[in-house]
Each structure stands twice: as C-alpha cells, then as structure tokens.
Coordinates of C-alpha atoms in Angstrom, one line a residue:
Chain S
M1 CA 88.8 104.2 115.8
M2 CA 89.9 100.8 114.4
G3 CA 87.2 98.4 113.9
E4 CA 84.3 100.9 113.7
F5 CA 82.9 102.5 110.7
S6 CA 79.7 102.9 108.9
V7 CA 78.2 101.6 105.4
F8 CA 75.0 101.8 103.4
R9 CA 73.0 98.4 103.0
I10 CA 72.4 97.9 99.3
D11 CA 70.9 94.5 98.5
Q12 CA 71.9 93.2 101.9
Q13 CA 75.3 94.0 101.2
P14 CA 77.5 96.7 102.4
G15 CA 78.0 99.7 100.3
I16 CA 80.5 102.6 100.8
R17 CA 79.1 105.1 98.4
N18 CA 75.5 105.4 97.1
H19 CA 75.9 106.6 93.5
V20 CA 73.1 107.1 91.2
V21 CA 74.4 106.0 87.7
I22 CA 73.5 107.0 84.4
L23 CA 74.8 104.0 82.4
S24 CA 75.4 104.1 78.5
L25 CA 74.8 100.9 77.1
N26 CA 76.4 102.0 73.6
S27 CA 78.7 104.7 72.5
F28 CA 75.6 106.3 70.6
C29 CA 74.3 106.8 73.9
N30 CA 76.9 108.6 75.6
R31 CA 75.6 112.2 74.5
A32 CA 72.3 111.6 76.2
V33 CA 74.2 110.3 79.3
E34 CA 76.2 113.3 79.5
L35 CA 73.3 115.6 79.1
I36 CA 71.2 113.8 81.8
A37 CA 73.9 113.8 84.1
T38 CA 74.4 117.6 83.5
A39 CA 71.0 118.3 84.0
V40 CA 70.4 116.2 87.3
R41 CA 72.6 117.0 90.0
G42 CA 74.0 114.0 92.2
T43 CA 74.2 111.5 89.1
L44 CA 77.3 109.6 87.8
P45 CA 77.5 109.4 84.2
L46 CA 79.3 106.4 82.8
V47 CA 80.3 106.4 79.1
H48 CA 82.6 104.2 77.0
P49 CA 83.3 103.5 73.2
F50 CA 81.8 100.1 73.1
G51 CA 78.5 98.3 72.6
R52 CA 78.2 97.2 69.1
N53 CA 79.5 94.2 67.2
E54 CA 81.8 92.7 69.9
I55 CA 82.3 89.1 69.9
G56 CA 83.7 86.5 72.1
I57 CA 85.5 87.4 75.5
Y58 CA 85.3 91.1 74.4
R59 CA 81.4 90.7 74.5
E60 CA 81.5 88.8 77.6
R61 CA 83.8 91.3 79.2
L62 CA 81.5 94.2 78.3
E63 CA 78.2 92.4 79.4
R64 CA 79.7 91.4 82.9
T65 CA 81.0 94.9 83.3
L66 CA 77.6 96.8 82.4
E67 CA 75.9 94.1 84.8
G68 CA 78.5 94.5 87.5
V69 CA 78.1 98.2 87.5
V70 CA 74.4 97.9 88.3
L71 CA 74.9 95.1 90.8
N72 CA 77.9 96.7 92.6
P73 CA 76.8 97.7 96.4
N74 CA 78.2 101.2 95.9
V75 CA 75.5 101.9 93.5
G76 CA 72.1 102.9 94.8
A77 CA 70.1 103.3 91.5
V78 CA 70.7 103.0 88.0
L79 CA 69.2 104.5 84.7
L80 CA 70.2 102.5 81.6
V81 CA 70.5 104.8 78.4
G82 CA 70.2 102.1 75.7
Y83 CA 70.1 102.4 71.9
E84 CA 67.6 99.8 70.8
P85 CA 65.0 97.9 72.7
E86 CA 66.3 94.2 72.4
S87 CA 69.8 94.5 74.1
T88 CA 68.4 97.1 76.6
K89 CA 65.6 95.1 77.7
A90 CA 67.6 92.1 77.9
L91 CA 69.9 93.7 80.4
L92 CA 67.1 95.3 82.3
D93 CA 65.2 92.0 82.6
K94 CA 68.4 90.1 83.8
V95 CA 69.5 92.7 86.6
T96 CA 66.1 93.2 87.9
Q97 CA 66.1 89.4 88.9
K98 CA 69.2 90.1 90.9
T99 CA 68.5 93.5 92.7
A100 CA 65.9 95.3 94.5
K101 CA 67.4 98.7 93.8
P102 CA 65.7 101.2 91.4
V103 CA 66.8 100.3 87.7
D104 CA 65.1 102.0 84.9
S105 CA 65.9 102.6 81.0
V106 CA 65.3 105.0 78.5
L107 CA 65.9 104.5 74.6
V108 CA 67.7 106.6 72.1
L109 CA 66.3 104.8 69.1
E110 CA 62.6 105.5 70.1
S111 CA 62.4 109.0 69.2
G112 CA 66.1 110.5 69.5
T113 CA 68.5 111.7 71.6
M114 CA 66.9 114.9 73.1
S115 CA 63.6 112.9 73.7
A116 CA 65.7 110.3 75.7
V117 CA 67.2 113.2 77.6
H118 CA 63.9 114.6 78.5
A119 CA 62.5 111.3 79.7
G120 CA 65.8 110.3 81.4
V121 CA 66.1 113.7 83.5
D122 CA 62.7 113.0 85.0
K123 CA 63.4 109.4 86.0
A124 CA 67.0 110.2 87.3
M125 CA 65.7 113.2 89.5
W126 CA 63.5 110.8 91.5
M127 CA 66.3 108.3 91.7
V128 CA 68.6 111.0 93.3
L129 CA 65.8 111.9 95.8
G130 CA 65.5 108.4 96.7
A131 CA 69.1 107.7 97.1
S132 CA 69.4 111.0 99.2
E133 CA 67.1 109.1 102.1
A134 CA 69.6 106.3 102.5
R135 CA 71.4 106.3 106.0
R136 CA 74.6 104.7 107.0
N137 CA 74.5 102.0 109.5
P138 CA 77.5 100.9 111.9
A139 CA 79.9 98.1 110.6
S140 CA 82.8 96.4 112.5
D141 CA 83.9 93.8 110.2
F142 CA 84.5 93.2 106.4
E143 CA 81.6 90.4 105.9
G144 CA 80.1 91.1 102.5
F145 CA 83.1 93.4 101.5
I146 CA 85.2 92.7 98.2
F147 CA 88.4 94.5 97.9
G148 CA 90.2 94.6 94.5
V149 CA 94.1 94.4 95.0
K150 CA 96.1 95.9 92.3
C151 CA 99.8 97.5 91.8
G152 CA 100.5 100.1 89.1
G153 CA 103.1 102.4 88.5
S154 CA 105.3 99.8 90.1
D155 CA 108.8 100.5 90.7
A156 CA 111.3 98.5 92.9
T157 CA 110.0 99.8 96.1
S158 CA 106.6 98.3 95.3
G159 CA 107.8 94.6 95.5
V160 CA 109.8 95.2 98.7
A161 CA 107.4 97.3 100.7
S162 CA 104.0 98.7 99.6
N163 CA 102.9 95.4 98.2
G164 CA 104.0 93.5 101.3
A165 CA 102.1 96.1 103.4
I166 CA 99.0 95.6 101.3
G167 CA 99.5 91.6 101.8
E168 CA 99.3 92.4 105.4
A169 CA 96.1 94.3 105.0
V170 CA 94.7 91.6 102.7
D171 CA 95.2 89.0 105.4
R172 CA 93.7 91.1 108.0
I173 CA 90.4 91.9 105.6
L174 CA 90.2 88.1 105.1
E175 CA 90.4 87.2 108.8
R176 CA 87.5 89.7 109.3
G177 CA 85.1 87.9 107.1
G178 CA 86.1 89.8 104.0
T179 CA 87.0 88.9 100.2
A180 CA 90.0 89.9 98.0
I181 CA 90.7 89.7 94.3
F182 CA 94.0 90.1 92.7
S183 CA 94.7 89.9 89.0
E184 CA 97.0 90.8 86.0
T185 CA 98.1 87.2 84.5
T186 CA 101.2 88.6 83.0
E187 CA 102.2 89.5 86.4
I188 CA 102.1 86.1 88.0
L189 CA 104.4 84.9 85.2
G190 CA 107.7 84.0 86.6
A191 CA 106.0 83.5 90.1
E192 CA 103.2 81.0 89.1
H193 CA 104.9 78.4 91.0
I194 CA 104.4 80.2 94.1
V195 CA 101.1 81.5 93.6
A196 CA 99.8 78.0 92.4
R197 CA 101.0 76.3 95.7
R198 CA 98.4 78.6 97.5
A199 CA 95.7 77.3 95.6
V200 CA 93.0 75.7 97.7
N201 CA 93.2 72.5 95.5
E202 CA 94.8 70.8 92.4
D203 CA 92.0 72.1 90.1
V204 CA 92.4 75.6 91.1
A205 CA 96.4 75.3 90.9
R206 CA 95.6 73.9 87.4
K207 CA 93.5 76.9 86.5
I208 CA 96.4 79.3 87.5
Y209 CA 99.0 77.4 85.4
S210 CA 96.8 77.5 82.4
A211 CA 95.9 81.2 82.7
V212 CA 99.5 81.9 82.7
E213 CA 100.2 79.3 79.8
A214 CA 97.6 81.2 77.5
N215 CA 98.7 84.5 78.5
E216 CA 102.5 83.5 77.8
K217 CA 101.6 81.8 74.6
M218 CA 100.1 85.5 73.4
A219 CA 103.4 86.9 73.9
M220 CA 105.2 84.2 72.2
D221 CA 102.7 83.9 69.3
A222 CA 103.2 87.6 68.8
G223 CA 107.1 87.0 69.1
I224 CA 107.4 89.8 71.5
D225 CA 110.0 90.3 74.1
L226 CA 107.8 91.5 77.4
L227 CA 110.2 94.2 78.0
G228 CA 108.6 97.6 77.0
V229 CA 105.2 96.0 77.0
N230 CA 105.2 94.5 80.7
P231 CA 107.3 95.7 82.4
V232 CA 106.5 99.2 80.8
P233 CA 109.1 102.1 80.7
D234 CA 108.2 103.6 84.0
N235 CA 108.7 100.2 85.7
V236 CA 112.1 99.7 84.2
R237 CA 113.2 103.3 85.2
G238 CA 112.1 102.6 88.8
G239 CA 114.6 99.6 88.8
I240 CA 112.5 96.7 87.6
T241 CA 114.2 94.7 84.8
T242 CA 112.2 91.4 84.0
I243 CA 108.6 90.4 84.1
E244 CA 109.8 87.8 86.4
E245 CA 111.2 90.5 88.7
K246 CA 108.0 92.4 88.6
S247 CA 105.8 89.4 89.2
L248 CA 107.8 88.0 92.2
G249 CA 107.2 91.8 93.7
A250 CA 103.6 91.9 92.4
I251 CA 102.5 88.8 94.4
M252 CA 103.3 90.3 97.7
K253 CA 100.2 92.2 97.7
T254 CA 98.2 88.8 97.9
G255 CA 99.0 88.0 101.6
T256 CA 99.2 84.6 102.8
H257 CA 95.7 82.9 102.4
P258 CA 94.8 80.3 100.1
I259 CA 93.6 81.0 96.5
Q260 CA 89.7 80.0 96.3
D261 CA 89.3 80.0 92.5
V262 CA 90.3 81.7 89.3
L263 CA 87.6 84.3 88.2
S264 CA 86.8 85.5 84.6
Y265 CA 87.0 89.3 84.1
G266 CA 84.0 90.9 86.2
Q267 CA 82.8 87.6 87.4
R268 CA 81.5 87.9 90.9
P269 CA 83.0 85.4 93.6
D270 CA 80.3 83.5 95.4
R271 CA 81.8 82.7 98.7
P272 CA 84.3 84.8 100.8
G273 CA 88.1 84.3 100.5
L274 CA 91.0 85.2 98.0
Y275 CA 90.5 84.9 94.3
F276 CA 92.6 85.4 91.1
M277 CA 90.6 87.3 88.2
D278 CA 92.4 86.3 84.9
S279 CA 93.0 89.6 83.0
P280 CA 95.4 91.6 81.1
S281 CA 97.1 94.0 83.4
A282 CA 96.4 97.5 82.4
A283 CA 95.2 99.6 85.6
S284 CA 92.0 101.3 84.3
E285 CA 90.7 98.1 82.9
V286 CA 91.7 95.8 85.8
V287 CA 90.1 98.2 88.2
T288 CA 87.1 98.3 86.1
G289 CA 86.8 94.6 86.2
M290 CA 87.2 94.4 90.0
S291 CA 84.4 96.8 90.3
A292 CA 82.1 94.8 88.2
C293 CA 83.3 91.8 90.4
G294 CA 81.4 93.7 93.1
A295 CA 84.5 95.2 94.7
Q296 CA 83.4 98.2 97.1
M297 CA 87.1 99.4 97.1
I298 CA 90.4 98.9 95.3
L299 CA 93.7 98.7 97.5
F300 CA 96.3 100.1 95.0
S301 CA 100.1 99.9 95.7
T302 CA 102.2 102.3 93.6
G303 CA 105.8 103.0 93.2
S304 CA 106.4 106.0 90.8
C305 CA 102.6 106.7 90.9
N306 CA 99.8 106.0 88.8
P307 CA 96.8 108.4 89.0
V308 CA 94.0 105.8 88.3
G309 CA 90.8 105.9 89.8
N310 CA 87.3 104.3 89.4
P311 CA 83.9 105.9 89.4
I312 CA 82.2 103.3 91.4
S313 CA 84.8 101.8 93.6
P314 CA 87.3 104.2 95.5
V315 CA 90.9 103.4 94.8
L316 CA 93.2 103.7 97.7
K317 CA 96.6 104.5 96.8
V318 CA 99.6 103.2 99.0
T319 CA 103.3 104.0 98.3
S320 CA 106.5 103.2 100.1
N321 CA 108.6 105.4 97.8
P322 CA 109.7 108.5 99.8
R323 CA 110.4 110.5 96.6
T324 CA 106.9 109.7 95.2
V325 CA 105.5 111.0 98.4
A326 CA 107.4 114.2 97.9
R327 CA 106.7 114.5 94.2
M328 CA 102.9 113.0 93.8
R329 CA 101.1 113.5 97.0
Q330 CA 98.1 114.7 95.2
H331 CA 97.7 111.2 93.8
L332 CA 98.2 109.4 97.2
D333 CA 96.2 108.2 100.3
V334 CA 98.6 106.2 102.4
D335 CA 102.2 107.1 103.0
I336 CA 104.2 104.1 104.4
S337 CA 107.8 105.3 103.2
D338 CA 108.9 104.6 106.6
V339 CA 109.1 101.1 105.9
L340 CA 112.2 101.8 103.7
T341 CA 113.4 105.1 105.4
R342 CA 113.1 103.8 109.2
G343 CA 112.7 100.2 108.9
Q344 CA 109.1 100.4 110.2
S345 CA 107.4 96.9 109.9
L346 CA 105.1 95.8 107.1
R347 CA 102.7 94.6 109.9
D348 CA 102.4 98.3 111.5
A349 CA 102.1 99.5 107.7
G350 CA 99.2 97.0 107.0
D351 CA 97.7 98.4 110.2
R352 CA 97.7 102.0 108.7
I353 CA 96.2 100.6 105.4
V354 CA 93.4 99.0 107.3
E355 CA 92.6 102.4 109.2
A356 CA 92.5 104.3 105.7
I357 CA 90.1 101.4 104.5
E358 CA 87.8 102.1 107.4
A359 CA 88.1 106.0 107.1
V360 CA 87.2 105.6 103.4
S361 CA 84.5 103.0 103.7
D362 CA 83.2 105.8 106.3
G363 CA 83.0 108.4 103.7
R364 CA 86.3 110.1 103.6
L365 CA 87.3 110.6 100.1
T366 CA 90.4 109.2 98.2
T367 CA 92.5 111.6 96.2
A368 CA 91.4 109.8 92.9
E369 CA 87.9 110.9 93.9
I370 CA 88.8 114.4 94.6
T371 CA 91.1 114.8 91.6
G372 CA 88.2 113.4 89.4
H373 CA 90.0 110.3 88.1
L374 CA 87.1 108.0 87.4
E375 CA 88.5 106.0 84.7
F376 CA 85.9 103.4 83.3
A377 CA 87.2 101.0 80.7
P378 CA 85.3 97.8 80.2
I379 CA 87.3 95.7 77.6
P380 CA 90.9 95.0 78.5
V381 CA 93.1 93.9 75.6
G382 CA 96.9 93.2 75.5
L383 CA 99.1 91.6 78.3
Chain A
M1 CA 116.1 90.9 105.1
T2 CA 119.1 92.9 105.9
S3 CA 119.6 96.6 105.5
A4 CA 122.1 99.2 106.9
P5 CA 121.2 100.3 110.5
E6 CA 120.1 104.0 110.0
A7 CA 118.6 105.6 106.7
P8 CA 119.3 102.4 105.0
K9 CA 121.4 103.0 101.8
W10 CA 120.6 99.6 100.2
L11 CA 118.5 96.5 100.8
W12 CA 119.7 92.8 100.4
L13 CA 116.5 90.8 100.7
H14 CA 117.9 87.1 101.1
E15 CA 121.2 85.6 101.4
E16 CA 120.8 83.6 98.5
D17 CA 120.5 86.9 96.3
N18 CA 123.4 87.9 94.2
V19 CA 121.8 91.4 93.9
A20 CA 120.8 94.2 96.3
M21 CA 118.7 97.1 95.8
A22 CA 119.8 100.7 96.2
L23 CA 118.0 103.1 98.5
S24 CA 120.2 106.0 97.5
D25 CA 121.7 107.3 94.2
F26 CA 125.2 105.8 94.0
A27 CA 128.1 107.2 91.7
A28 CA 130.6 104.9 90.4
D29 CA 133.5 104.7 93.0
N30 CA 131.1 105.0 96.0
T31 CA 131.5 102.3 98.6
V32 CA 129.4 100.1 100.6
T33 CA 129.6 97.0 102.8
V34 CA 127.1 94.4 102.4
N35 CA 127.3 91.4 104.7
G36 CA 130.9 92.1 105.4
T37 CA 131.9 92.4 101.8
S38 CA 133.2 95.9 100.8
I39 CA 131.8 96.7 97.4
V40 CA 132.9 99.5 94.9
F41 CA 130.5 100.7 92.6
A42 CA 131.7 100.1 89.0
D43 CA 128.8 102.3 87.8
A44 CA 126.2 104.8 88.9
V45 CA 123.2 102.9 90.4
P46 CA 120.1 105.0 90.7
Y47 CA 117.6 104.7 93.6
G48 CA 115.8 101.4 93.4
H49 CA 118.0 99.9 90.8
K50 CA 120.2 96.6 91.6
F51 CA 123.9 96.1 92.0
A52 CA 125.6 92.7 92.2
V53 CA 126.9 91.6 95.6
K54 CA 128.2 88.3 94.1
R55 CA 129.9 87.6 90.8
I56 CA 127.3 86.4 88.3
G57 CA 128.6 84.5 85.2
A58 CA 127.3 84.8 81.7
D59 CA 123.8 83.0 81.5
E60 CA 123.8 82.4 85.2
P61 CA 120.7 83.1 87.0
V62 CA 120.1 86.5 88.7
I63 CA 118.5 86.0 92.1
K64 CA 116.2 88.5 94.0
F65 CA 113.6 87.5 96.5
A66 CA 115.5 84.1 96.7
E67 CA 114.1 83.4 93.1
T68 CA 115.4 83.6 89.6
I69 CA 114.5 87.0 88.0
G70 CA 116.5 86.4 84.7
A71 CA 119.9 85.5 83.6
A72 CA 122.9 87.5 83.1
K73 CA 123.6 88.4 79.3
R74 CA 127.3 88.5 80.2
A75 CA 129.6 88.1 83.2
I76 CA 128.6 90.6 85.8
D77 CA 131.3 91.8 88.5
I78 CA 130.5 92.5 92.2
G79 CA 129.5 96.4 92.3
E80 CA 128.2 96.4 88.8
H81 CA 124.9 98.1 87.9
V82 CA 122.4 95.1 87.1
H83 CA 119.7 96.2 84.9
V84 CA 118.2 95.6 81.5
H85 CA 121.6 96.2 79.8
N86 CA 123.1 93.0 81.3
I87 CA 120.1 90.8 82.4
R88 CA 117.3 89.2 80.2
S89 CA 114.0 87.6 80.9
L90 CA 113.7 84.0 80.4
R91 CA 109.8 84.1 79.9
G92 CA 107.6 85.3 77.1
G93 CA 108.6 85.9 73.6
A94 CA 112.3 86.9 74.5
R95 CA 113.6 83.3 75.2

C-alpha cells in the first residue's frame, strides 16, 4: 500500500539494505577481500583497481567513495582491508568519528594476504551475526532518504517519457521530505540555461554554469566532436542526435523543484532538497558516486537499456520504450511504456515509480540485484 | 504535446518544434497528417527518430522541446529523416 514501507535504522538514517561490506582500499588487497567474502556468507566484497599514487581530483574521488561506502545507510558493518597501516588507519579514524556502526580493519602488509584473510574471516563472521539481528521499522515518508537520479542507455523515448515520469517521482520524493541528486555535467550542456534558472540563488546558478564551462572546455581542448563520445552510438541508434537534444531530454528527470547546490563527486548533501553532482557521465561511475553521497537508491531511466547496478544502492530501472520491455525485461523494474502506447499520463507513471520505490525500500529486490550487476567504479574520467 | 489519437504513430511535442518523433518504423512514401499538414516520408524513419514537419533552411536551428537541439547541415524538407547526417551540434569541440 502506498505510503507504508519499512526501513532499517543505521546511524539514525533509514537504510533499505543491511550489507556487511568487505572493502578493499587498494588493488593489492582485492585478493584478500575475495577470500574473506568467499569464506563468510552474508558479506559483500568490494574491489577496484585503485588506491596507489592517485593525485588531485582522482585521489579526492577515490577517498570520498571509500568513506561514502562506509557511511552509506545501506551498510550495517564494514571490514576495511588495507595495504599499509598509515592510510588504513587514517580512513578508520576518519569514519569512526562519523558512524556508530561496527568498522574494523586488517592489513595485508603486516604478515601477508593469507594472514589478513585469517584475521578478517574472524572479524567478518561476528559482523554478519550482529547485522542479522537488525530489525526493520515502519516508515511512511522519505525523510533521511537520498535518491540518485540517472539516465543511461538513453534513446528518444527517455527524453519524452521515462525521464519526465522520474521527474514526477522526484517531485513527490522532495515533497515527502527526501533528497535527490542528479548528475552528468555533459548532459546539461545545451540545457544549462533551463537548469540554472532553477538554482536556489545566483551563486548556485554561477556554479552550474562554471561546471558546464569547464566540462565543455575539456571537449574543446581535446578538439573532439562530442558525437560518438556523448551521445554514445546506442543513443544515436535510438534517435538522439546532438548533446543538446540528449541534455534537454535528460533534465526532465530532475522534476520541478529548486536546485539547492552543486556537489562534488561523492559529496554528501547537508540538507534535504534537490542537488546537482558535478561529474562525468558514465553510468557505473556516476551511480557509485551517488551511492558515496549517501544515496539509498538510484532511480534510473533507460531507453534501449543499460544493465548497470550498484553493490550498495539498489538501482531501479524504468523504461517507457515498449520494444525494450519486450527485449530486455530481465534488466527492468518499472514498465511505463503505456505513456507512449496509450497516452497514459506522466503523473500516473510517476505514481507507479513511487510505489516501486516503496516496495524496493521494503525489501523487494531489483533486477540488477538479482542478475548480480553490482558495478563499483570509484574514479570517473571522461565526459 | 500532440499525438495521434490511438496507438500514436508519432509525437510532436511543441508547436514551435520543426521536427516530430516517430513512434513507428516508417518507410519512404508512407504518409501521416501532423497538425493538418499531410506529410510524405522522403526516407525511412525508424522508431524514435525524427522527421521534419516544417522546412528547415541550411544552418537554421532544429527545434525540439521548444529549444534548439542543433543546426541543419543543409536544407531539410518536410518529411525528411532528421538525424546525424543532416544536423550538427552547436556545442563542444564540433562548432
């Protein structure tokens, strides 16, 4: 029934999953993470190829992502698998000031991978036992909720229907106390005048314009025509021609509320409302960044379909393309193709998205969770 | 937003738009009537792709969502497929 669902309470925030994460801090730690997660049922291994020698924004993005994974309310406990003590302790000290959930660490450079696995299995086991004791509590609004809002595998149906339906759901979420974050700086290029008009003040409008200018300068400095980079070939096959056309369709998913601020990749918003995260556009990386911002769920509009998921934050797939429904049902959660086939209203489609959000909050699995699409990509590059 | 009454075959979003979106696979010589104008397709137009509902001169803006989505690379006649072969972006490194 609409308006009644249940959530875990983690650090006084609503959580819709209760993961025990085994988190690699460095590519050399991936092997230990995999072995610990194989040994201890009920754990979620997170590995990636980074953690050494990154600089500048790439370092910041990685650090915010690792910290964001630990603090995300869908995570009940975390075992950090670090390489050397200095950086591992630095992260442990930082997060333990911000969370009451169990967080512990093991080190590979202490006495080897197998020894770290031995110590890690023991710690992870009791974390799983503790997490299994958590009970869900009733919820009826979206206070404390953060939703990432993303489109991917876009085609011409996205801009005229599924993005607009998600925009309706975003308005409803904000009216019920929640927060939403949209992103993809390249995909407001050509629509920035419309987005900036919705900024809460002049300062935020300026931040939006300057994020777009910096992004477009990257394309111009590289001397590239965005065609083929963004829009990508499957967008073009689906009827999208220019980045302007893609952007004007993409911003429909942001609803109508004012934009409170521009966030960096993985930066957590400090008040409820609608936010823009300045980031390149690739789906796995953007979704990972939104999860690091604290998002419990990602609302994902797709045209020709994109199978992406996330290990921490369930990704709810919505399409309005009836051909995609017939072809790619295994990667979809909400079918609103009747907007185009029968003229059903976007408002009604938005209601069905909100119902699905409540069901998934309540524990229903998304297709991405079932198919095992758990992409974790902490450092976005590109446009 | 204007579309055909039942199982719409096309979608014309705004009166200012000089393109409409196909909600069917059209072949050359198929006909539709958009806002009282009878349109004969000059080319095949796949599902989701655009066709011109007004004549667009070379370098003139292509309008969808009542906004500029690019410029015509050459003159485009009513009923022509409007896609990457005859429209260019005005943004990024392409200008």
